[in-house]
Coordinates of C-alpha atoms (C1' of nucleotides) in Angstrom, one line a residue:
Chain P
M8 CA 124.3 118.6 116.8
L9 CA 120.6 117.8 116.3
E10 CA 119.8 121.5 116.6
N11 CA 122.4 122.2 114.0
N12 CA 120.9 119.8 111.6
I13 CA 117.4 121.1 112.1
L14 CA 118.6 124.7 111.4
Q15 CA 120.5 123.5 108.4
D16 CA 117.5 123.7 106.0
E17 CA 116.0 126.8 107.6
N18 CA 115.5 129.6 105.1
H19 CA 114.1 133.1 105.3
I20 CA 110.5 132.0 104.6
I21 CA 110.6 129.6 107.6
Q22 CA 112.1 132.4 109.7
E23 CA 109.3 134.8 108.7
R24 CA 106.8 132.1 109.7
R25 CA 108.4 131.4 113.0
E26 CA 108.2 135.0 113.8
K27 CA 104.5 135.0 113.0
L28 CA 104.1 131.9 115.2
T29 CA 105.9 133.7 118.1
K30 CA 103.4 136.5 117.8
I31 CA 100.5 134.0 117.9
R32 CA 102.0 132.3 120.9
Q33 CA 101.9 135.7 122.7
Q34 CA 98.2 136.2 122.1
K35 CA 96.7 132.7 122.5
V36 CA 97.2 129.0 122.4
A37 CA 99.1 128.5 119.2
Y38 CA 98.0 125.0 118.4
P39 CA 94.5 124.9 119.8
N40 CA 92.4 121.7 119.8
H41 CA 88.8 122.9 120.3
F42 CA 87.7 123.5 116.7
K43 CA 85.2 120.9 115.5
P44 CA 84.3 121.0 111.8
K45 CA 80.7 119.9 111.2
N46 CA 81.0 119.5 107.4
R47 CA 83.4 118.3 104.8
A48 CA 84.0 119.8 101.4
F49 CA 83.1 116.7 99.6
D50 CA 79.7 116.4 101.2
I51 CA 79.0 120.0 100.7
H52 CA 79.6 119.7 97.0
K53 CA 77.6 116.5 96.8
Q54 CA 74.7 117.9 98.7
Y55 CA 74.5 121.5 97.3
G56 CA 76.5 121.2 94.1
D57 CA 73.3 121.3 92.0
K58 CA 71.7 124.2 93.8
N59 CA 71.7 127.6 92.0
A60 CA 72.3 131.0 93.6
E61 CA 68.6 131.7 94.4
E62 CA 68.0 128.2 95.9
L63 CA 71.1 128.6 98.1
L64 CA 69.9 132.0 99.3
A65 CA 66.5 130.5 100.0
V66 CA 67.7 127.5 102.1
N67 CA 70.3 129.6 103.9
I68 CA 72.7 126.8 104.8
E69 CA 75.4 127.4 107.4
V70 CA 78.5 125.1 107.4
T71 CA 81.6 124.8 109.5
I72 CA 84.7 123.4 107.8
A73 CA 88.4 123.0 108.6
G74 CA 91.3 122.3 106.3
R75 CA 94.5 123.5 104.7
M76 CA 94.6 126.8 102.9
M77 CA 95.9 125.9 99.4
L78 CA 95.3 129.2 97.6
K79 CA 94.7 132.8 98.8
R80 CA 93.6 135.9 96.9
V81 CA 93.5 139.1 98.9
M82 CA 91.8 142.0 97.3
G83 CA 91.9 144.8 99.8
K84 CA 88.8 144.6 101.9
A85 CA 87.7 141.2 100.7
S86 CA 89.5 137.9 99.9
F87 CA 89.0 134.4 98.6
A88 CA 90.8 131.3 99.7
T89 CA 90.7 127.7 98.8
I90 CA 90.5 125.2 101.6
Q91 CA 91.4 121.5 101.2
D92 CA 90.2 118.9 103.7
G93 CA 90.3 115.1 103.5
Q94 CA 88.6 114.5 100.2
A95 CA 88.0 117.8 98.4
Q96 CA 88.5 121.6 98.2
I97 CA 86.0 124.4 98.7
Q98 CA 86.3 128.2 98.3
I99 CA 85.7 130.6 101.1
Y100 CA 84.9 134.3 100.9
I101 CA 86.1 136.6 103.6
S102 CA 84.9 140.2 103.7
K103 CA 86.0 142.8 106.1
A104 CA 82.3 143.7 106.3
N105 CA 81.3 140.3 107.7
I106 CA 84.0 139.6 110.3
D107 CA 85.9 141.4 113.1
E108 CA 88.4 143.9 111.6
A109 CA 91.4 142.6 113.6
C110 CA 90.6 139.1 112.5
Y111 CA 90.6 140.2 108.9
E112 CA 94.0 141.8 109.4
D113 CA 95.3 138.5 110.9
F114 CA 93.9 136.5 108.0
K115 CA 95.8 138.6 105.5
H116 CA 99.0 137.4 107.2
W117 CA 98.1 133.8 107.4
D118 CA 100.1 131.6 104.9
I119 CA 99.3 129.1 102.2
G120 CA 99.6 125.8 104.0
D121 CA 98.1 127.0 107.3
I122 CA 95.3 124.9 108.7
I123 CA 92.2 127.0 109.4
G124 CA 88.6 126.6 110.4
A125 CA 85.7 128.6 109.1
T126 CA 81.9 129.0 109.6
G127 CA 79.6 130.7 107.1
K128 CA 76.7 130.3 104.8
L129 CA 76.8 128.8 101.3
F130 CA 76.4 131.0 98.3
R131 CA 77.4 131.3 94.7
T132 CA 79.8 133.8 93.4
K133 CA 79.4 135.8 90.2
T134 CA 81.3 133.1 88.4
N135 CA 78.9 130.5 89.9
E136 CA 81.3 128.8 92.3
L137 CA 79.9 127.3 95.4
T138 CA 81.5 129.3 98.2
I139 CA 81.3 129.8 102.0
E140 CA 80.6 133.4 103.0
V141 CA 82.7 133.4 106.2
K142 CA 81.3 134.9 109.4
A143 CA 83.9 133.4 111.7
I144 CA 87.4 132.1 110.9
E145 CA 90.4 131.0 112.9
L146 CA 93.9 129.7 112.6
I147 CA 94.1 126.2 113.9
S148 CA 97.6 125.1 113.0
K149 CA 100.4 127.3 111.8
S150 CA 102.5 125.9 108.9
L151 CA 106.1 126.8 109.1
R152 CA 107.3 125.4 105.8
P153 CA 106.2 126.8 102.4
L154 CA 104.2 124.5 100.2
P155 CA 105.5 123.7 96.7
E156 CA 104.6 126.1 93.9
K157 CA 100.8 126.3 93.5
F158 CA 100.6 125.6 89.8
H159 CA 103.3 123.0 89.1
G160 CA 103.0 121.4 92.5
L161 CA 105.5 118.9 93.6
T162 CA 107.0 117.0 90.6
D163 CA 110.3 115.9 91.9
Q164 CA 109.9 112.1 92.2
E165 CA 112.5 111.8 94.9
L166 CA 110.7 114.3 97.1
C167 CA 107.3 112.7 96.4
Y168 CA 108.7 109.4 97.8
R169 CA 110.8 110.9 100.7
Q170 CA 108.1 113.4 101.8
R171 CA 105.0 111.5 101.0
Y172 CA 103.0 113.9 103.3
L173 CA 103.8 116.7 100.9
D174 CA 103.0 114.6 97.9
L175 CA 99.6 113.8 99.4
I176 CA 98.9 117.4 100.1
M177 CA 99.8 118.6 96.6
N178 CA 99.0 115.7 94.3
Q179 CA 95.4 114.5 94.2
A180 CA 96.4 111.8 91.7
S181 CA 98.8 110.3 94.3
K182 CA 96.2 110.5 97.0
S183 CA 93.8 108.7 94.6
V184 CA 96.3 105.8 94.1
F185 CA 96.3 105.2 97.8
L186 CA 92.6 105.5 98.2
N187 CA 92.3 102.8 95.5
R188 CA 94.9 100.7 97.3
S189 CA 92.7 100.7 100.4
K190 CA 89.7 99.8 98.3
I191 CA 91.6 96.9 96.7
V192 CA 92.7 95.5 100.1
Q193 CA 89.2 95.9 101.5
S194 CA 87.8 94.1 98.4
I195 CA 90.2 91.2 98.8
R196 CA 89.2 90.8 102.5
E197 CA 85.6 90.7 101.5
S198 CA 86.3 88.1 98.8
M199 CA 88.1 85.9 101.3
V200 CA 85.7 86.3 104.2
N201 CA 82.7 85.8 101.9
S202 CA 84.2 82.5 100.8
G203 CA 84.5 81.3 104.4
Y204 CA 88.2 82.1 105.0
L205 CA 89.5 83.1 108.4
E206 CA 91.9 86.0 108.6
V207 CA 94.9 85.1 110.7
E208 CA 98.3 86.5 111.7
T209 CA 101.4 84.4 111.8
P210 CA 105.0 85.3 112.9
M211 CA 106.9 88.0 111.1
M212 CA 110.1 86.9 112.8
H213 CA 111.2 83.4 111.9
V214 CA 113.7 81.1 113.5
I215 CA 114.0 79.3 110.1
P216 CA 113.2 81.5 107.1
G217 CA 111.0 79.5 104.8
G218 CA 108.1 79.4 102.3
A219 CA 110.1 80.9 99.4
T220 CA 113.5 81.0 97.8
A221 CA 114.9 84.4 98.8
K222 CA 117.6 86.0 100.9
P223 CA 116.2 87.0 104.3
F224 CA 117.0 90.0 106.6
V225 CA 118.6 88.8 109.8
T226 CA 118.1 90.3 113.2
H227 CA 119.0 89.2 116.7
H228 CA 116.9 88.5 119.8
N229 CA 118.9 89.8 122.8
A230 CA 117.2 88.0 125.7
L231 CA 117.3 84.6 123.9
D232 CA 120.7 85.4 122.3
M233 CA 119.6 84.0 119.0
P234 CA 119.4 85.1 115.4
L235 CA 115.9 85.7 113.9
F236 CA 114.9 86.2 110.3
L237 CA 112.3 88.6 109.0
R238 CA 109.9 86.4 107.2
I239 CA 110.3 85.9 103.4
A240 CA 106.8 84.3 103.3
P241 CA 104.1 83.1 105.7
E242 CA 103.4 79.9 103.8
L243 CA 104.8 77.3 106.2
Y244 CA 103.0 78.8 109.2
L245 CA 99.7 79.1 107.3
K246 CA 99.9 75.4 106.4
R247 CA 100.6 74.5 110.0
L248 CA 97.2 76.1 110.7
I249 CA 95.7 73.9 108.0
V250 CA 97.2 70.9 109.9
G251 CA 95.6 72.3 113.0
G252 CA 92.2 72.1 111.4
L253 CA 91.6 75.8 110.4
D254 CA 90.6 74.7 107.0
R255 CA 90.4 78.0 105.2
V256 CA 92.9 80.7 106.2
F257 CA 94.3 83.8 104.7
E258 CA 96.8 86.5 105.7
I259 CA 97.4 89.9 104.2
N260 CA 100.8 91.1 105.5
R261 CA 104.3 92.2 104.9
N262 CA 107.2 90.0 103.6
F263 CA 110.8 91.0 103.7
R264 CA 113.4 90.0 101.1
N265 CA 117.0 91.1 101.2
E266 CA 117.4 91.8 97.5
G267 CA 117.9 94.7 95.1
L268 CA 115.5 97.6 94.6
S269 CA 113.7 98.2 91.3
T270 CA 110.5 99.6 89.9
R271 CA 109.0 96.2 90.8
H272 CA 110.8 95.3 94.1
N273 CA 110.7 96.9 97.5
P274 CA 112.5 95.1 100.4
E275 CA 109.2 95.0 102.3
F276 CA 106.1 94.2 100.3
T277 CA 102.6 93.0 100.9
M278 CA 101.3 89.6 100.1
L279 CA 97.9 87.9 100.3
E280 CA 98.3 84.2 101.0
F281 CA 95.4 81.8 101.3
Y282 CA 95.0 78.1 101.9
E283 CA 92.0 75.9 101.5
S284 CA 91.7 72.2 102.5
Y285 CA 90.4 69.8 99.9
A286 CA 91.1 72.3 97.2
D287 CA 93.8 72.0 94.5
Y288 CA 95.6 74.4 92.2
H289 CA 92.7 74.5 89.7
S290 CA 90.4 75.8 92.4
M291 CA 93.1 78.3 93.4
M292 CA 93.2 79.6 89.9
S293 CA 89.4 80.1 89.9
I294 CA 89.5 81.9 93.2
T295 CA 92.4 84.1 92.0
E296 CA 90.4 85.1 88.9
A297 CA 87.4 86.0 91.0
I298 CA 89.5 88.0 93.5
L299 CA 91.1 90.0 90.8
R300 CA 87.8 90.8 89.0
K301 CA 86.1 91.9 92.2
A302 CA 89.1 94.0 93.2
A303 CA 89.0 95.7 89.8
I304 CA 85.3 96.4 90.0
D305 CA 85.5 97.6 93.7
S306 CA 88.4 100.0 93.0
I307 CA 88.3 101.3 89.5
G308 CA 84.8 100.0 88.5
S309 CA 85.8 98.2 85.3
L310 CA 87.4 95.0 84.1
T311 CA 89.1 96.6 81.2
F312 CA 91.6 99.4 81.7
E313 CA 94.8 100.8 80.4
Y314 CA 98.2 100.0 81.8
Q315 CA 101.0 102.3 80.6
G316 CA 99.1 103.0 77.4
R317 CA 98.1 99.4 76.6
E318 CA 94.7 97.8 77.2
V319 CA 94.3 95.1 79.8
D320 CA 91.3 92.8 79.9
L321 CA 90.3 91.0 83.0
A322 CA 86.8 90.1 81.7
K323 CA 87.8 87.2 79.5
K324 CA 88.6 83.9 81.0
F325 CA 92.3 83.9 81.8
D326 CA 94.5 82.1 79.4
C327 CA 96.2 78.9 80.7
L328 CA 99.4 77.5 79.2
G329 CA 102.1 74.9 80.2
M330 CA 105.4 76.6 80.8
L331 CA 107.2 74.9 77.9
E332 CA 104.1 75.4 75.7
A333 CA 104.2 79.1 76.5
I334 CA 107.9 79.3 75.6
I335 CA 107.2 77.7 72.2
K336 CA 104.0 79.8 71.6
Y337 CA 105.9 83.1 72.2
N338 CA 109.2 81.9 70.7
P339 CA 108.4 79.7 67.7
Q340 CA 112.1 79.2 67.0
Y341 CA 112.3 76.6 69.7
Q342 CA 111.2 72.9 69.5
M343 CA 109.7 71.0 72.4
C344 CA 112.4 68.3 72.2
D345 CA 115.2 71.0 72.5
L346 CA 113.7 72.2 75.8
A347 CA 114.4 68.9 77.4
K348 CA 118.1 69.1 76.7
P349 CA 120.2 70.8 79.4
E350 CA 123.1 71.5 77.0
F351 CA 120.7 73.3 74.5
L352 CA 119.2 75.4 77.3
I353 CA 122.7 76.3 78.6
S354 CA 123.8 77.5 75.2
E355 CA 120.6 79.5 74.6
L356 CA 120.8 81.1 78.0
A357 CA 124.4 82.0 77.5
K358 CA 123.5 83.7 74.3
L359 CA 120.6 85.6 75.9
T360 CA 122.3 86.7 79.1
H361 CA 125.9 86.8 78.0
Q362 CA 126.9 84.6 80.9
K363 CA 127.0 81.0 81.7
P364 CA 123.9 79.8 83.8
K365 CA 124.8 79.1 87.4
T366 CA 123.0 75.7 87.3
D367 CA 122.8 72.6 85.2
I368 CA 119.5 71.4 86.7
L369 CA 117.0 70.9 83.9
G370 CA 114.0 72.4 85.7
L371 CA 116.0 75.5 86.7
L372 CA 117.3 76.0 83.2
Q373 CA 113.8 75.7 81.7
L374 CA 112.4 78.2 84.2
E375 CA 115.3 80.6 83.4
L376 CA 114.6 80.3 79.7
F377 CA 110.9 81.0 80.4
E378 CA 111.8 84.1 82.4
E379 CA 114.2 85.3 79.7
T380 CA 112.1 84.8 76.7
T381 CA 108.4 84.6 77.6
E382 CA 107.5 86.3 80.9
T383 CA 107.4 89.9 79.6
K384 CA 105.3 88.9 76.6
L385 CA 102.4 87.7 78.8
W386 CA 100.3 90.9 78.7
N387 CA 96.7 89.8 79.3
P388 CA 96.3 87.6 82.3
T389 CA 97.8 84.2 81.7
F390 CA 98.2 81.2 84.0
I391 CA 101.4 79.3 83.4
I392 CA 101.2 75.7 84.7
N393 CA 103.4 72.5 84.7
Y394 CA 106.3 73.9 86.6
P395 CA 109.4 71.7 87.0
I396 CA 109.4 70.0 90.4
E397 CA 112.9 71.2 91.2
V398 CA 111.7 74.8 91.4
S399 CA 108.6 74.0 93.4
P400 CA 109.9 72.3 96.6
L401 CA 106.6 72.9 98.6
A402 CA 104.2 71.8 95.8
R403 CA 102.6 68.4 95.2
H404 CA 103.8 66.6 92.0
A405 CA 101.3 65.5 89.4
D406 CA 100.0 62.0 90.0
N407 CA 101.1 60.9 86.5
N408 CA 104.4 62.7 86.4
S409 CA 106.8 63.1 89.3
E410 CA 108.8 65.8 87.4
I411 CA 106.0 68.3 87.1
A412 CA 104.5 70.3 90.0
E413 CA 100.8 71.0 90.3
R414 CA 101.6 74.6 90.3
F415 CA 100.6 77.8 88.5
E416 CA 101.9 81.3 88.3
L417 CA 99.7 84.2 87.0
F418 CA 101.3 86.8 84.7
V419 CA 99.7 90.1 83.8
V420 CA 101.4 93.0 81.9
G421 CA 104.5 90.9 81.7
R422 CA 104.9 90.5 85.4
E423 CA 104.3 87.7 87.9
L424 CA 101.2 88.6 90.0
A425 CA 100.3 85.3 91.7
N426 CA 101.7 81.9 92.5
G427 CA 99.8 78.9 93.7
Y428 CA 99.8 75.1 93.9
S429 CA 98.3 72.0 95.2
E430 CA 100.3 71.8 98.5
L431 CA 102.7 69.0 99.1
N432 CA 101.2 67.0 102.1
D433 CA 103.3 63.9 101.8
P434 CA 105.7 64.3 104.8
E435 CA 108.3 61.9 103.5
D436 CA 108.3 63.6 100.1
Q437 CA 108.6 67.0 101.8
A438 CA 111.5 65.8 103.9
M439 CA 113.3 64.7 100.7
R440 CA 112.6 68.0 99.0
F441 CA 114.0 69.9 102.0
K442 CA 117.1 67.8 101.9
K443 CA 117.6 68.6 98.2
Q444 CA 117.3 72.3 99.0
V445 CA 119.9 72.0 101.8
M446 CA 122.3 70.3 99.3
Q447 CA 121.8 73.2 97.0
K448 CA 122.4 75.7 99.8
N449 CA 125.5 73.9 100.8
A450 CA 126.6 74.1 97.1
G451 CA 126.4 77.8 97.4
D452 CA 122.8 78.8 96.5
E453 CA 122.0 81.5 99.0
E454 CA 118.4 81.4 98.2
A455 CA 117.8 77.7 98.6
M456 CA 115.6 76.7 101.5
H457 CA 116.5 75.4 105.0
Y458 CA 115.3 72.1 106.4
D459 CA 112.3 72.9 108.6
A460 CA 112.0 69.9 110.9
D461 CA 108.9 71.3 112.8
Y462 CA 107.1 71.8 109.5
V463 CA 107.8 68.2 108.5
R464 CA 106.6 67.1 112.0
A465 CA 103.4 69.0 111.4
L466 CA 102.9 67.2 108.1
E467 CA 103.6 63.9 109.8
Y468 CA 100.4 64.5 111.9
G469 CA 98.6 64.6 108.6
M470 CA 97.6 67.6 106.5
P471 CA 94.5 67.3 104.3
P472 CA 95.0 67.8 100.6
T473 CA 95.2 71.6 100.2
G474 CA 95.3 74.3 97.6
G475 CA 97.3 77.5 98.3
C476 CA 98.0 80.8 96.6
G477 CA 99.9 84.0 97.1
I478 CA 99.0 87.3 95.3
G479 CA 101.4 90.3 95.3
I480 CA 99.3 93.2 96.6
D481 CA 101.7 96.0 95.6
R482 CA 101.9 94.7 92.0
L483 CA 98.1 94.3 91.8
V484 CA 97.7 97.9 93.0
M485 CA 100.2 99.0 90.4
L486 CA 98.2 97.2 87.7
L487 CA 94.9 98.7 88.8
T488 CA 96.1 102.2 89.4
N489 CA 98.3 102.4 86.2
S490 CA 101.4 103.0 88.3
P491 CA 104.8 102.3 86.6
S492 CA 106.7 101.8 89.9
I493 CA 106.1 99.9 93.1
R494 CA 107.2 103.1 94.8
D495 CA 104.1 104.8 93.6
V496 CA 101.8 102.4 95.5
I497 CA 103.8 102.2 98.8
F498 CA 103.3 105.2 101.1
F499 CA 106.9 105.1 102.3
P500 CA 109.0 103.2 99.9
H501 CA 112.5 102.2 100.9
M502 CA 115.1 104.9 99.9
R503 CA 118.8 105.3 100.6
S504 CA 119.2 107.7 103.5
E505 CA 119.4 111.4 102.7
A506 CA 122.9 112.5 103.2
D507 CA 122.2 115.7 105.2
I508 CA 119.1 115.2 107.3
N509 CA 120.0 112.4 109.7
S510 CA 123.8 112.3 109.6
Chain I
rG22 C1' 126.1 95.3 89.1
rG23 C1' 126.3 98.0 83.9
rG24 C1' 124.7 102.1 80.8
rU25 C1' 122.3 106.8 80.6
rU26 C1' 120.1 111.4 82.3
rG27 C1' 119.7 114.7 86.2
rU28 C1' 121.0 117.5 91.0
rU29 C1' 121.0 125.9 90.3
rA30 C1' 116.4 130.2 95.6
rG31 C1' 111.3 126.9 99.8
rC32 C1' 108.9 124.9 94.8
rU33 C1' 108.9 124.8 89.1
rC34 C1' 112.7 125.8 85.9
rA35 C1' 116.3 129.0 82.5
rG36 C1' 121.6 129.8 82.4
rU37 C1' 127.0 130.4 75.2
rG38 C1' 134.3 129.5 80.3
rG39 C1' 133.8 136.2 81.8
rU40 C1' 129.0 140.2 87.7
rA41 C1' 123.8 134.2 89.7
rG42 C1' 118.4 134.6 86.5
rA43 C1' 112.7 134.1 85.9
rG44 C1' 107.8 132.6 87.6
rC45 C1' 105.4 131.1 92.0
rA46 C1' 105.9 131.5 97.4
rG47 C1' 107.7 135.4 101.2
rC48 C1' 108.0 140.7 102.6
rU49 C1' 105.9 146.2 101.8
rG50 C1' 102.1 149.0 99.5
rG51 C1' 97.4 149.2 96.5
rC52 C1' 92.7 146.8 95.3
rU53 C1' 85.1 144.7 98.2
rU54 C1' 83.2 138.6 93.6
rU55 C1' 88.6 136.3 92.8
rU56 C1' 89.8 131.4 90.1
rA57 C1' 97.5 129.8 89.1
rA58 C1' 93.6 136.9 90.9
rC59 C1' 95.9 141.4 89.4
rC60 C1' 99.4 146.0 89.8
rA61 C1' 104.0 148.4 91.9
rG62 C1' 108.3 147.7 94.8
rU63 C1' 111.5 144.1 97.3
rU64 C1' 114.2 140.0 100.4
rG65 C1' 116.2 135.4 99.4
rG66 C1' 122.0 131.4 96.5
rU67 C1' 127.7 126.4 100.0
rC68 C1' 124.9 126.3 91.7
rG69 C1' 124.6 118.1 95.4
rC70 C1' 129.8 117.0 97.8
rA71 C1' 135.1 116.9 97.0
rG72 C1' 139.3 117.5 93.8
rG73 C1' 141.5 119.1 89.1
rU74 C1' 142.3 122.2 84.4
rU75 C1' 142.2 127.6 83.6
rC76 C1' 143.9 134.5 84.3
rA77 C1' 138.7 133.1 85.2
rA78 C1' 134.3 127.2 86.3
rG79 C1' 127.1 126.7 87.6
rU80 C1' 129.4 125.7 82.7
rC81 C1' 135.3 121.7 81.0
rC82 C1' 137.7 117.0 83.4
rC83 C1' 138.0 113.1 87.5
rG84 C1' 135.9 110.9 91.8
rC85 C1' 131.8 110.4 95.3
rA86 C1' 126.6 110.8 97.0
rC87 C1' 121.4 110.7 95.9
rA88 C1' 117.6 110.1 92.3
rG89 C1' 115.0 109.0 87.4
rC90 C1' 115.0 105.8 83.1
rC91 C1' 117.0 101.5 80.4
rC92 C1' 119.6 96.8 80.8
rA93 C1' 121.1 92.5 83.8

RNA sequence: GGGUUGUUAGCUCAGUGGUAGAGCAGCUGGCUUUUAACCAGUUGGUCGCAGGUUCAAGUCCCGCACAGCCCA
């Protein structure tokens, strides 16, 4: 059955190449592991890119490279090929006059996509291209599948996502997105470590899913015969560490949410969360600004850039607005007094969404109206503060107003990028908030939180006042790499299974 | 979940109800400085899957799968 499926997408090109491979196997080790490249194309260009033909001749530099053959031009007794290694491409020149005749004949039958190694000295061609004049060349790894067409490359989005390896071979722009992703994550680590934060790892499998309002994935532990949930957020564990006295902690890791897929949602996504004792949501906003600026500089080298054709400016101090203020600022048809009336909000939301809101809780209605009318209009970075307490069950309430959480969310290009607050460290208040969540869950809200008794117990030992924040790494990478879809910044985004490959 | 567009050779794409096409890749031959090399010849198809209408379907109709975009 398996063999059947493997053969299913065989074609005559693959057949030809298998026959070539069979011949290679008869002569030598087909996939040898002895070739050691001494140079990389990027370094060669960097080091010798400014040397002219005479200078190259004078210094007589010999290099040894290995990589994938991307282009091949055979002209009788001499040929050119383009070799691509990790970072760049370089041209090689193979003349029958310079190498063994049998080897040259072999080379003529090697395919685009094959991985080869070559040694030779650098020179410039008539058209002034830096090129390696090959004196020894060998096939290192035979490629059985044809690469996409050399000019158009791979453009089918679905294939780019499903066969990312092929996308990375063919599309330098795609590779560059992922190089930037790595730089961004590295930059964030530096920001945190430089500020005295300790990088930690907390469980990915939770007995009680917590730290966010979201549907979890469920799995089962056989030996203990118990259900386990893939984590929706690390928050409650990181704050347990704050209770334990690790006073500045951060974690960059995956969260899992059992929700729909979209250009902004993948079921597993990467979050940075960080917590600092004796800090509050204002200090978290400052740190967030600093992290984003450093990440932009360290990856793309600028604080201003385009996202999907429109300028984004991270240089100016980020705007900061109350949630209700923001609604009114961007939707002047509303009055502040209206936004305190549930019946007004219900009728507005019904108009906007063409369905009756599922809740009559004031804070939830206000948040929903904000999401409907305002969120997408927040293009340049804007902190939204003064969230209703009902939608912030883990956040401290303001000292002078028990209805308002000391919480912010950061929006950029109309999307939520970060969420932080002064953490709720009053164990009795937290117990009450969990109880309210449980009531909502019992009333049918699948996303409401569970009661986490161990977390309350931890708070009962005393947690210092703490500020905490989460930043969506995938969305940050989208922003800084001008990527329209979250799938463009995740190597292997979740896809429905292919009908014919694994069935 | 709804709307919409797409799915044709390994890739990129044409295709007016009447014999399934091109370029690249592959194969054969030619060519000692090419640049998506070039020239000549040539192989390769379950037209996403399954039904229907029709003398005749890649093309029209229905359903399904997968994907893109928009909306929720």
